[in-house]
Structure formats: structure tokens, C-alpha cells
Amino acid sequence: MSEILALGVSHKTAPLELRERLSLTEGRAVAALRELTEAGTIEEAAAISTCNRTELYLVVSDPVEAESEALGVLTRKAGIRPTELLGHLYSLRGVDASRHLLRVTAGLDSMIVGEAEIQGQVKRAYELALVEGATGPILNRLFRGALAAGGRARNETAIGERGVSIPSVAVEVAQRALGDLSERTVLMIGAGGTAELVAQALVARGVQTVFVANRHHDRALGLAQRFDGEAIRFESLPEQLTQVDVAVSTTNSPHHIIERDGLEQVMAEREARPLLLIDIAVPRDIEPECREISGVSVYDIDDVQQIVERNAGVREAEATRAERIIEAELDRFQRWVASLEVVPTITALREHGDEVVRRVLAENENRWEGLGEADRERMELMAKAIASRILHEPTRQIRRAAGSDDAYQYVSALRELFGLDIETEVESEADAAGKVTELRRPGHQG
């Protein structure tokens, strides 16, 4: 019987340096899938690779041997020794492997619970494996179920609605204060990694106009170009503050960039138009006394962090609801897998019924020579209907038993009672007898 095996590392088990080495680009993923499916014990394969995880999902006939094969593929692609994965690699089988994929797809195993990107990443990984012909009926069913469960978790719960990172909450603060951001102008002070994440979140919320100011103008140009924005000289900062609706500061400056005296002059030129300042730098870029200026709203890193923690609490509560969706989809998949065990017996039972009808009709052919073609067809249909009615209840009962502890007993009893294995046994005995006869022919030594 085939078994599902999941093998991989994630942000929970491995440092970034190791995850980077194990990362599979599309080309490496294709090569890995080919190697995996060429292994004798691996029937189906798919690979997920993101900044936070690299995982292989396999359908295997021998889990121990398949795990060794898969580990070899991973380490060869990464150029590392298998021993370097000790303590970092996890291996899951059966229902645990299936549950893990569903939780990953729903964002429940992510660094930020409920993050949306993973759903698309899983979908692309599945599509790649599908195109490469590496998947089969079991992984196809599992991945489709995982994507469906992930979609339901996001549609039916609030798991992904509130930001739980500093950059995303900074933008959430702006939206709460100003409403629709599509017509607002934003000034980014700083051009590092945090500034890029803020700019990305701003554009996702519809912001069209982004200005970037940085002490190193070339870095400001680079960030502005990535988001169709405009870079400004750092010395033009006061002038730009008179024009924008919100400024988000993210520098590593040891001194205040915006001070009370200079901001009072800016506000005088703004003619009572309010200004929102979001300071997520440590140490702070905006002098705390700026809060005292009329028309100015200032949020610092502590304010933003409080919102992050509240949002994280909401997401954790919603995650409990999402887990129930995952378990429901997992139960549906497990019942489908369990049904695979009884399908061959049901098929054999139906074929047995058809064969009995065919033989009885053939044996009694001479009894209704005078019947017309239409009557013969009606008789054949009636015989098939009788066989089908007789087999209906056994078929229904074995389907109901699928996945239960009694399934094996049901399968064994049906195969014995209806003689489903007799023909195979007779054929095997005949084959064996034939081989014995062959061996005993003249010229052969016994």
C-alpha cells in the first residue's frame, strides 16, 4: 500500500543560511522532481520552496528507502552532506504529512500566521509538479484539497485580515487615519529593507504617489524606481513635508531627522492641513515633542507594536477556527484514501457478477432459440439487474466500512464468500503445474 511522506526544513527547524542552500529554484525543482520519480520507491512527487521552507511531498511504497532517496536528492542539490541536516530535517508520514500540507497552505505554519503569499506558492509548486508529470491521483487529490482548505480558511475566518508585521501595521495605521489611500501622497524617509516592505504594502493598498528621501540618493532612486515613485534630495525634506499627506520614517540615524522647530514651520505652510507621521525607526527619527504641534499625528514604534500584538491575538483566535476547517478537509481526504483500499474488491465483485450473468446466459443459449433479438436483450438486462441488486448491499456495506478497523475483515470475507481470488489461485496453480511439467520433460534433470 502506498504512503504519503513529507520531508523538509522550515524557519522553525533550520537557520536562514541552511534554508538558502536547500532552496530550489524552478530549474532545480524540475531536476529534483525527475530524480525523485525515477527512484524505484517513489511513485509521485511535488516540491515546495520558499524563503521559509523547502519541502518534498512524496507518495512512496517503502518510506524508509524513499526517505533515504529524497534526502540524497536534497543534499546533492544543496551541495551539503546529509549529516548537516541532523536536527533540522523533519519527516512526516501518512495523516501527519497530509495535515502538514493543509496547515502550510492555510498559513497556519507560517512565520506570520495567516500570511497570504504561501497559498500562491503552494499552487505554483503543484502546477509545476503537474506539468512535469510528477504527481498522480493521490498528490493531485491532496494538493487540490489543501488549496481548497486554504481558500476556505481565508474566506471564512479573519486569519489574514489584520497585519501582524511592523511595515504592514504602519500602513494599516495610515489607512485608519486617512481612509482610502489611493488619492494620498506618501513620503518614505529611508530606503532600507523596512522601507521597501512599507512601500510594497502601500502600493498594495492603492497608493499611487510615493516619494523617497534618503541620505544616499542612489538608494532612494533604486527604491523609488521599484515602485514607480520619485526620489528627492534629503535636503529637500522640509519642502516635501509641506506637500504630502503622510510620512513614514525608517532610517538608522542616531539623531532626530524631524524636530519640533522645523516641523512647526512646515505646518505653518500647510495652512492647517493635517499631517500623519509614522516613525518605525529605532532610535526614533521624529522628536517626541512633535506630538504637541496642532494638526500633527505621530505614531512611534511602540504604538505600532501594540497594534501588531493585538492583531496577532486576533489571528491566533481565528487560527483555531481555521484549524477546524483543516481537520474537516483532512477527514474528507482520509476517507477518500481509505476508499482506495476497497475499490479493487468492489470492482472485482462487480466483474464477478457480470461474469456469472454472461456464463448463465451462454449455458442456456439453446433454451431460447426461438426468442427474438429484442426479447434476448430484455432477458440480458433483467439478468444484469438481478445480479446488480444482489451485489448492491455488500457493495454499500464495504464502502461504509472503508477506513474503519473492520475494513480488512469486510474485504477478506467478501473475497472469500464470492470466490474472488479462486480464478487467480487456479491460474497460479496451473502456471506452476505447467512449469513442473516443463521441468520433467525428457532432457531435463529433476
Tab-separated table of C-alpha atoms in Angstrom:
chain	number	residue	atom	x	y	z
A	1	MET	CA	0.000	0.000	0.000
A	2	SER	CA	1.355	3.430	-0.932
A	3	GLU	CA	2.025	6.013	1.781
A	4	ILE	CA	2.383	9.805	1.803
A	5	LEU	CA	5.749	11.107	3.015
A	6	ALA	CA	6.690	14.762	3.693
A	7	LEU	CA	10.336	15.705	4.141
A	8	GLY	CA	11.804	19.171	4.652
A	9	VAL	CA	13.083	22.103	6.687
A	10	SER	CA	11.411	25.370	7.664
A	11	HIS	CA	12.016	28.567	9.642
A	12	LYS	CA	11.038	26.569	12.729
A	13	THR	CA	13.821	23.995	12.329
A	14	ALA	CA	16.668	25.498	10.276
A	15	PRO	CA	18.614	28.798	10.172
A	16	LEU	CA	18.382	31.087	7.151
A	17	GLU	CA	21.819	30.066	5.843
A	18	LEU	CA	20.763	26.423	5.615
A	19	ARG	CA	17.355	27.269	4.107
A	20	GLU	CA	19.110	29.326	1.443
A	21	ARG	CA	21.315	26.396	0.432
A	22	LEU	CA	18.363	23.999	0.294
A	23	SER	CA	16.220	26.417	-1.705
A	24	LEU	CA	15.017	25.045	-5.041
A	25	THR	CA	14.746	27.415	-7.975
A	26	GLU	CA	12.303	26.317	-10.658
A	27	GLY	CA	15.097	24.678	-12.655
A	28	ARG	CA	16.471	22.847	-9.635
A	29	ALA	CA	12.951	21.832	-8.604
A	30	VAL	CA	12.312	20.296	-12.044
A	31	ALA	CA	15.570	18.354	-11.876
A	32	ALA	CA	14.766	17.204	-8.329
A	33	LEU	CA	11.297	16.000	-9.337
A	34	ARG	CA	12.775	13.979	-12.175
A	35	GLU	CA	15.339	12.351	-9.898
A	36	LEU	CA	12.716	11.582	-7.293
A	37	THR	CA	10.234	9.972	-9.664
A	38	GLU	CA	12.997	7.910	-11.249
A	39	ALA	CA	13.657	6.321	-7.860
A	40	GLY	CA	12.035	2.911	-7.632
A	41	THR	CA	10.257	3.532	-4.337
A	42	ILE	CA	8.803	6.989	-5.164
A	43	GLU	CA	5.577	6.992	-7.191
A	44	GLU	CA	4.597	10.679	-7.019
A	45	ALA	CA	6.432	13.863	-6.023
A	46	ALA	CA	5.982	17.618	-5.503
A	47	ALA	CA	8.389	20.230	-4.093
A	48	ILE	CA	7.589	23.484	-2.270
A	49	SER	CA	10.413	26.003	-1.868
A	50	THR	CA	10.019	29.469	-0.313
A	51	CYS	CA	12.236	31.725	1.793
A	52	ASN	CA	10.877	29.996	4.903
A	53	ARG	CA	10.763	26.340	3.827
A	54	THR	CA	11.823	23.644	1.388
A	55	GLU	CA	9.611	20.558	1.480
A	56	LEU	CA	9.130	17.429	-0.588
A	57	TYR	CA	5.765	15.646	-0.696
A	58	LEU	CA	6.006	12.081	-1.921
A	59	VAL	CA	3.842	9.019	-2.448
A	60	VAL	CA	6.043	6.035	-1.694
A	61	SER	CA	5.962	2.259	-1.472
A	62	ASP	CA	8.810	1.968	1.038
A	63	PRO	CA	9.013	5.023	3.371
A	64	VAL	CA	12.442	4.189	4.783
A	65	GLU	CA	14.122	3.689	1.412
A	66	ALA	CA	12.221	6.621	-0.137
A	67	GLU	CA	13.323	8.939	2.674
A	68	SER	CA	16.933	7.995	2.010
A	69	GLU	CA	16.477	8.629	-1.735
A	70	ALA	CA	14.809	12.013	-1.115
A	71	LEU	CA	17.463	13.068	1.386
A	72	GLY	CA	20.112	12.272	-1.199
A	73	VAL	CA	18.376	14.422	-3.810
A	74	LEU	CA	18.027	17.370	-1.412
A	75	THR	CA	21.618	17.283	-0.225
A	76	ARG	CA	23.055	16.848	-3.714
A	77	LYS	CA	21.140	19.894	-4.965
A	78	ALA	CA	22.322	21.908	-1.943
A	79	GLY	CA	25.918	20.648	-2.131
A	80	ILE	CA	25.933	19.584	1.516
A	81	ARG	CA	26.437	16.373	3.473
A	82	PRO	CA	23.342	14.600	4.828
A	83	THR	CA	24.765	14.918	8.360
A	84	GLU	CA	24.436	18.704	8.100
A	85	LEU	CA	20.655	18.268	8.200
A	86	LEU	CA	20.674	16.435	11.521
A	87	GLY	CA	18.348	18.201	13.933
A	88	HIS	CA	16.952	20.407	11.153
A	89	LEU	CA	15.120	17.948	8.885
A	90	TYR	CA	11.618	16.738	9.701
A	91	SER	CA	9.927	13.676	8.243
A	92	LEU	CA	6.167	13.123	8.420
A	93	ARG	CA	4.108	10.176	7.234
A	94	GLY	CA	0.514	9.405	6.415
A	95	VAL	CA	-2.108	11.636	8.009
A	96	ASP	CA	0.586	13.804	9.671
A	97	ALA	CA	2.124	14.576	6.275
A	98	SER	CA	-1.288	15.393	4.792
A	99	ARG	CA	-2.251	17.620	7.730
A	100	HIS	CA	1.075	19.467	7.464
A	101	LEU	CA	0.476	20.422	3.824
A	102	LEU	CA	-3.031	21.664	4.618
A	103	ARG	CA	-1.725	23.784	7.525
A	104	VAL	CA	1.125	25.161	5.412
A	105	THR	CA	-1.263	26.155	2.613
A	106	ALA	CA	-3.631	27.895	5.044
A	107	GLY	CA	-0.757	29.917	6.518
A	108	LEU	CA	-1.020	28.221	9.902
A	109	ASP	CA	2.622	27.099	9.824
A	110	SER	CA	3.961	30.444	8.569
A	111	MET	CA	6.270	32.831	10.398
A	112	ILE	CA	3.360	35.288	10.274
A	113	VAL	CA	0.182	33.303	10.879
A	114	GLY	CA	-2.299	33.673	8.040
A	115	GLU	CA	0.094	35.234	5.528
A	116	ALA	CA	-1.414	35.136	2.055
A	117	GLU	CA	1.636	34.519	-0.155
A	118	ILE	CA	2.016	30.853	0.747
A	119	GLN	CA	-1.285	29.904	-0.922
A	120	GLY	CA	0.027	31.088	-4.283
A	121	GLN	CA	3.420	29.489	-3.684
A	122	VAL	CA	1.837	26.091	-2.986
A	123	LYS	CA	-0.342	26.441	-6.075
A	124	ARG	CA	2.658	27.211	-8.292
A	125	ALA	CA	4.613	24.284	-6.806
A	126	TYR	CA	1.725	21.926	-7.507
A	127	GLU	CA	1.276	23.222	-11.061
A	128	LEU	CA	4.989	22.722	-11.753
A	129	ALA	CA	4.867	19.120	-10.498
A	130	LEU	CA	1.704	18.556	-12.532
A	131	VAL	CA	3.289	19.895	-15.733
A	132	GLU	CA	6.363	17.729	-15.147
A	133	GLY	CA	4.159	14.657	-14.772
A	134	ALA	CA	5.496	14.025	-11.255
A	135	THR	CA	2.138	13.852	-9.488
A	136	GLY	CA	-0.531	11.178	-9.612
A	137	PRO	CA	-4.028	10.609	-8.213
A	138	ILE	CA	-3.041	10.826	-4.535
A	139	LEU	CA	-0.988	14.044	-4.617
A	140	ASN	CA	-3.436	15.596	-7.080
A	141	ARG	CA	-6.260	14.990	-4.621
A	142	LEU	CA	-4.170	16.132	-1.638
A	143	PHE	CA	-2.945	19.393	-3.182
A	144	ARG	CA	-6.372	20.313	-4.527
A	145	GLY	CA	-7.828	19.669	-1.089
A	146	ALA	CA	-5.074	21.764	0.530
A	147	LEU	CA	-5.705	24.702	-1.812
A	148	ALA	CA	-9.445	24.445	-1.199
A	149	ALA	CA	-8.914	24.344	2.574
A	150	GLY	CA	-6.530	27.307	2.412
A	151	GLY	CA	-9.067	29.320	0.441
A	152	ARG	CA	-11.825	28.450	2.896
A	153	ALA	CA	-9.648	29.348	5.890
A	154	ARG	CA	-9.075	32.828	4.477
A	155	ASN	CA	-12.648	33.365	3.250
A	156	GLU	CA	-14.456	32.011	6.291
A	157	THR	CA	-12.192	33.371	9.039
A	158	ALA	CA	-10.309	36.620	9.678
A	159	ILE	CA	-6.963	34.837	9.813
A	160	GLY	CA	-5.386	37.048	7.161
A	161	GLU	CA	-7.245	40.321	7.607
A	162	ARG	CA	-5.104	42.218	10.096
A	163	GLY	CA	-1.430	42.941	9.643
A	164	VAL	CA	0.974	41.419	12.135
A	165	SER	CA	4.259	42.879	10.903
A	166	ILE	CA	5.605	46.356	11.642
A	167	PRO	CA	5.531	47.505	7.957
A	168	SER	CA	2.002	46.177	7.300
A	169	VAL	CA	0.626	47.732	10.506
A	170	ALA	CA	2.297	51.053	9.702
A	171	VAL	CA	0.240	51.136	6.520
A	172	GLU	CA	-2.840	49.975	8.437
A	173	VAL	CA	-2.388	52.979	10.750
A	174	ALA	CA	-2.311	55.280	7.734
A	175	GLN	CA	-5.457	53.746	6.306
A	176	ARG	CA	-7.300	54.025	9.615
A	177	ALA	CA	-6.368	57.698	9.899
A	178	LEU	CA	-6.881	58.752	6.288
A	179	GLY	CA	-9.337	56.233	4.824
A	180	ASP	CA	-8.819	55.372	1.149
A	181	LEU	CA	-5.117	55.776	0.369
A	182	SER	CA	-5.392	55.728	-3.419
A	183	GLU	CA	-5.515	59.534	-3.661
A	184	ARG	CA	-2.952	60.187	-0.912
A	185	THR	CA	0.702	61.113	-1.317
A	186	VAL	CA	3.278	59.388	0.871
A	187	LEU	CA	6.861	60.281	1.747
A	188	MET	CA	9.210	57.430	2.661
A	189	ILE	CA	12.198	58.584	4.744
A	190	GLY	CA	14.846	55.882	4.394
A	191	ALA	CA	15.456	53.299	1.684
A	192	GLY	CA	16.389	50.095	3.526
A	193	GLY	CA	14.614	46.745	3.799
A	194	THR	CA	11.889	48.009	6.130
A	195	ALA	CA	11.179	50.971	3.840
A	196	GLU	CA	10.811	48.578	0.913
A	197	LEU	CA	8.271	46.458	2.814
A	198	VAL	CA	6.306	49.576	3.755
A	199	ALA	CA	6.337	50.792	0.152
A	200	GLN	CA	5.168	47.383	-1.023
A	201	ALA	CA	2.284	47.440	1.464
A	202	LEU	CA	1.381	51.000	0.459
A	203	VAL	CA	1.188	50.136	-3.226
A	204	ALA	CA	-0.911	47.061	-2.364
A	205	ARG	CA	-3.383	49.416	-0.631
A	206	GLY	CA	-3.673	51.558	-3.744
A	207	VAL	CA	-1.205	54.391	-3.109
A	208	GLN	CA	-0.216	55.943	-6.436
A	209	THR	CA	2.329	58.574	-5.383
A	210	VAL	CA	5.372	57.668	-3.280
A	211	PHE	CA	8.312	59.972	-2.643
A	212	VAL	CA	11.562	58.559	-1.256
A	213	ALA	CA	14.166	60.547	0.650
A	214	ASN	CA	17.466	59.074	1.785
A	215	ARG	CA	20.899	60.455	2.687
A	216	HIS	CA	22.341	58.284	-0.105
A	217	HIS	CA	20.398	59.492	-3.107
A	218	ASP	CA	21.256	56.470	-5.266
A	219	ARG	CA	19.485	54.184	-2.800
A	220	ALA	CA	16.466	56.480	-2.832
A	221	LEU	CA	16.456	56.248	-6.629
A	222	GLY	CA	16.586	52.452	-6.532
A	223	LEU	CA	13.622	52.119	-4.165
A	224	ALA	CA	11.581	54.778	-5.978
A	225	GLN	CA	12.084	53.057	-9.326
A	226	ARG	CA	10.851	49.708	-7.970
A	227	PHE	CA	7.510	51.279	-7.044
A	228	ASP	CA	7.155	53.890	-9.808
A	229	GLY	CA	7.862	56.598	-7.237
A	230	GLU	CA	10.067	59.674	-7.187
A	231	ALA	CA	13.345	60.162	-5.337
A	232	ILE	CA	14.008	63.518	-3.672
A	233	ARG	CA	17.135	65.025	-2.175
A	234	PHE	CA	17.421	64.662	1.591
A	235	GLU	CA	17.913	68.392	1.996
A	236	SER	CA	14.511	68.929	0.315
A	237	LEU	CA	12.765	67.056	3.130
A	238	PRO	CA	11.111	70.124	4.794
A	239	GLU	CA	9.719	71.306	1.483
A	240	GLN	CA	8.341	67.861	0.653
A	241	LEU	CA	6.679	67.621	4.069
A	242	THR	CA	4.526	70.589	3.144
A	243	GLN	CA	3.044	68.621	0.244
A	244	VAL	CA	2.424	65.045	1.418
A	245	ASP	CA	-0.393	63.511	3.477
A	246	VAL	CA	1.710	61.026	5.416
A	247	ALA	CA	5.406	60.411	6.078
A	248	VAL	CA	6.842	57.083	7.201
A	249	SER	CA	10.370	57.173	8.631
A	250	THR	CA	12.565	54.051	8.801
A	251	THR	CA	16.203	55.228	8.952
A	252	ASN	CA	19.010	54.132	11.260
A	253	SER	CA	20.003	57.686	12.071
A	254	PRO	CA	21.383	58.268	15.584
A	255	HIS	CA	19.760	61.719	15.636
A	256	HIS	CA	16.248	63.076	15.088
A	257	ILE	CA	15.529	63.787	11.432
A	258	ILE	CA	12.322	65.724	12.090
A	259	GLU	CA	12.413	68.129	15.029
A	260	ARG	CA	9.717	70.262	16.606
A	261	ASP	CA	11.013	73.659	15.469
A	262	GLY	CA	11.359	72.683	11.823
A	263	LEU	CA	8.011	70.885	11.802
A	264	GLU	CA	6.220	73.961	13.204
A	265	GLN	CA	7.408	75.916	10.166
A	266	VAL	CA	6.234	73.111	7.866
A	267	MET	CA	2.765	73.118	9.467
A	268	ALA	CA	2.515	76.877	9.100
A	269	GLU	CA	2.955	76.485	5.350
A	270	ARG	CA	0.412	73.654	5.207
A	271	GLU	CA	-2.333	76.060	6.238
A	272	ALA	CA	-3.976	73.789	8.809
A	273	ARG	CA	-3.874	70.647	6.620
A	274	PRO	CA	-3.204	67.728	8.997
A	275	LEU	CA	-0.039	65.628	8.702
A	276	LEU	CA	0.360	61.998	9.737
A	277	LEU	CA	3.852	60.898	10.820
A	278	ILE	CA	4.681	57.223	11.396
A	279	ASP	CA	8.073	56.624	12.987
A	280	ILE	CA	9.147	52.968	12.998
A	281	ALA	CA	12.860	53.696	13.404
A	282	VAL	CA	14.932	52.758	16.448
A	283	PRO	CA	16.236	55.138	17.704
A	284	ARG	CA	13.357	57.417	16.776
A	285	ASP	CA	13.631	59.690	13.735
A	286	ILE	CA	10.910	62.071	14.915
A	287	GLU	CA	11.327	64.168	18.039
A	288	PRO	CA	8.624	63.132	20.569
A	289	GLU	CA	7.635	66.771	21.146
A	290	CYS	CA	6.284	66.896	17.590
A	291	ARG	CA	3.123	65.309	19.015
A	292	GLU	CA	2.336	68.635	20.665
A	293	ILE	CA	2.009	70.503	17.359
A	294	SER	CA	-1.560	71.159	16.253
A	295	GLY	CA	-2.581	69.141	13.209
A	296	VAL	CA	0.235	66.610	13.623
A	297	SER	CA	-0.413	62.942	14.498
A	298	VAL	CA	2.628	60.881	15.436
A	299	TYR	CA	2.808	57.103	15.838
A	300	ASP	CA	6.118	55.609	17.004
A	301	ILE	CA	7.379	52.022	17.090
A	302	ASP	CA	5.730	51.314	20.458
A	303	ASP	CA	2.328	52.444	19.159
A	304	VAL	CA	2.683	50.280	16.077
A	305	GLN	CA	3.934	47.280	18.082
A	306	GLN	CA	0.854	47.409	20.334
A	307	ILE	CA	-1.360	47.135	17.263
A	308	VAL	CA	0.796	44.282	15.949
A	309	GLU	CA	0.277	42.361	19.198
A	310	ARG	CA	-3.486	42.997	19.214
A	311	ASN	CA	-3.748	41.859	15.600
A	312	ALA	CA	-1.635	38.792	16.311
A	313	GLY	CA	-4.032	37.895	19.133
A	314	VAL	CA	-6.987	38.163	16.748
A	315	ARG	CA	-5.222	35.999	14.173
A	316	GLU	CA	-4.392	33.364	16.761
A	317	ALA	CA	-8.059	33.216	17.764
A	318	GLU	CA	-9.068	32.928	14.112
A	319	ALA	CA	-6.422	30.239	13.631
A	320	THR	CA	-8.435	27.989	15.941
A	321	ARG	CA	-11.401	28.310	13.593
A	322	ALA	CA	-9.153	27.694	10.601
A	323	GLU	CA	-7.826	24.507	12.224
A	324	ARG	CA	-11.370	23.116	12.246
A	325	ILE	CA	-11.634	23.742	8.508
A	326	ILE	CA	-8.296	21.973	8.023
A	327	GLU	CA	-9.444	18.940	10.019
A	328	ALA	CA	-12.705	18.729	8.038
A	329	GLU	CA	-10.821	18.750	4.722
A	330	LEU	CA	-8.282	16.290	6.111
A	331	ASP	CA	-11.063	13.925	7.150
A	332	ARG	CA	-12.532	14.136	3.638
A	333	PHE	CA	-9.155	13.305	2.100
A	334	GLN	CA	-8.511	10.440	4.520
A	335	ARG	CA	-11.883	8.905	3.742
A	336	TRP	CA	-11.052	9.106	0.040
A	337	VAL	CA	-7.674	7.439	0.650
A	338	ALA	CA	-9.353	4.738	2.735
A	339	SER	CA	-11.806	4.073	-0.082
A	340	LEU	CA	-8.879	3.185	-2.342
A	341	GLU	CA	-8.328	0.063	-0.239
A	342	VAL	CA	-11.784	-1.325	-1.006
A	343	VAL	CA	-12.105	-0.182	-4.623
A	344	PRO	CA	-10.307	-3.234	-6.098
A	345	THR	CA	-12.638	-5.566	-4.199
A	346	ILE	CA	-15.746	-3.638	-5.307
A	347	THR	CA	-14.502	-3.736	-8.901
A	348	ALA	CA	-13.792	-7.459	-8.647
A	349	LEU	CA	-17.257	-8.050	-7.134
A	350	ARG	CA	-18.986	-6.254	-9.995
A	351	GLU	CA	-16.879	-8.056	-12.579
A	352	HIS	CA	-17.731	-11.347	-10.876
A	353	GLY	CA	-21.463	-10.538	-11.160
A	354	ASP	CA	-21.097	-9.669	-14.839
A	355	GLU	CA	-19.191	-12.896	-15.463
A	356	VAL	CA	-21.872	-15.011	-13.733
A	357	VAL	CA	-24.563	-13.406	-15.915
A	358	ARG	CA	-22.505	-13.992	-19.059
A	359	ARG	CA	-21.894	-17.666	-18.210
A	360	VAL	CA	-25.516	-18.431	-17.271
A	361	LEU	CA	-26.767	-16.838	-20.489
A	362	ALA	CA	-24.198	-18.780	-22.534
A	363	GLU	CA	-25.008	-22.070	-20.794
A	364	ASN	CA	-28.732	-21.681	-21.523
A	365	GLU	CA	-28.400	-20.368	-25.060
A	366	ASN	CA	-30.169	-23.372	-26.592
A	367	ARG	CA	-33.215	-22.917	-24.332
A	368	TRP	CA	-34.441	-19.730	-26.010
A	369	GLU	CA	-33.514	-20.225	-29.634
A	370	GLY	CA	-36.986	-19.023	-30.628
A	371	LEU	CA	-36.664	-15.674	-28.857
A	372	GLY	CA	-36.312	-12.536	-30.949
A	373	GLU	CA	-33.421	-10.104	-30.607
A	374	ALA	CA	-35.466	-7.621	-28.527
A	375	ASP	CA	-36.532	-10.348	-26.078
A	376	ARG	CA	-32.961	-11.566	-25.767
A	377	GLU	CA	-31.827	-8.029	-24.886
A	378	ARG	CA	-34.590	-7.692	-22.289
A	379	MET	CA	-33.610	-11.017	-20.721
A	380	GLU	CA	-29.951	-9.986	-20.575
A	381	LEU	CA	-30.836	-6.655	-18.997
A	382	MET	CA	-33.040	-8.370	-16.416
A	383	ALA	CA	-30.280	-10.847	-15.535
A	384	LYS	CA	-27.796	-7.996	-15.069
A	385	ALA	CA	-30.310	-6.081	-12.931
A	386	ILE	CA	-30.825	-9.103	-10.671
A	387	ALA	CA	-27.047	-9.520	-10.208
A	388	SER	CA	-26.710	-5.813	-9.502
A	389	ARG	CA	-29.490	-5.897	-6.888
A	390	ILE	CA	-27.895	-8.887	-5.152
A	391	LEU	CA	-24.489	-7.177	-5.031
A	392	HIS	CA	-25.832	-3.750	-4.023
A	393	GLU	CA	-25.948	-4.348	-0.267
A	394	PRO	CA	-22.479	-5.979	0.001
A	395	THR	CA	-21.073	-3.090	-2.041
A	396	ARG	CA	-22.774	-0.500	0.174
A	397	GLN	CA	-21.548	-2.147	3.361
A	398	ILE	CA	-17.927	-2.382	2.217
A	399	ARG	CA	-17.973	1.270	1.163
A	400	ARG	CA	-19.252	2.236	4.603
A	401	ALA	CA	-16.505	0.168	6.231
A	402	ALA	CA	-13.746	1.904	4.236
A	403	GLY	CA	-11.212	3.427	6.588
A	404	SER	CA	-12.551	1.648	9.676
A	405	ASP	CA	-10.874	-1.080	11.685
A	406	ASP	CA	-13.357	-3.552	10.156
A	407	ALA	CA	-12.437	-2.802	6.534
A	408	TYR	CA	-9.912	-5.623	6.273
A	409	GLN	CA	-12.397	-8.168	7.654
A	410	TYR	CA	-15.077	-6.988	5.207
A	411	VAL	CA	-12.697	-7.200	2.255
A	412	SER	CA	-11.411	-10.640	3.269
A	413	ALA	CA	-14.922	-12.006	3.883
A	414	LEU	CA	-16.285	-10.760	0.558
A	415	ARG	CA	-13.361	-12.093	-1.428
A	416	GLU	CA	-13.728	-15.496	0.233
A	417	LEU	CA	-17.541	-15.712	0.114
A	418	PHE	CA	-17.749	-14.738	-3.558
A	419	GLY	CA	-14.609	-16.646	-4.559
A	420	LEU	CA	-12.963	-13.546	-5.984
A	421	ASP	CA	-9.477	-14.995	-5.631
A	422	ILE	CA	-10.253	-18.534	-6.828
A	423	GLU	CA	-9.583	-17.881	-10.514
A	424	THR	CA	-6.285	-16.257	-9.693
A	425	GLU	CA	-5.309	-19.158	-7.464
A	426	VAL	CA	-6.340	-21.724	-10.115
A	427	GLU	CA	-4.375	-19.865	-12.768
A	428	SER	CA	-1.353	-19.681	-10.468
A	429	GLU	CA	-1.611	-23.423	-9.762
A	430	ALA	CA	-1.936	-24.140	-13.486
A	431	ASP	CA	1.106	-21.987	-14.210
A	432	ALA	CA	3.058	-23.792	-11.510
A	433	ALA	CA	1.944	-27.196	-12.848
A	434	GLY	CA	2.986	-26.154	-16.321
A	435	LYS	CA	6.438	-25.222	-15.066
A	436	VAL	CA	6.749	-28.586	-13.256
A	437	THR	CA	5.707	-30.438	-16.460
A	438	GLU	CA	8.260	-28.449	-18.407
A	439	LEU	CA	10.974	-29.358	-15.952
A	440	ARG	CA	10.075	-33.057	-16.128
A	441	ARG	CA	10.286	-33.346	-19.917
A	442	PRO	CA	12.976	-35.610	-21.339
A	443	GLY	CA	16.312	-33.892	-21.338
A	444	HIS	CA	15.618	-32.046	-18.087
A	445	GLN	CA	17.188	-33.176	-14.841
A	446	GLY	CA	14.862	-33.126	-11.823
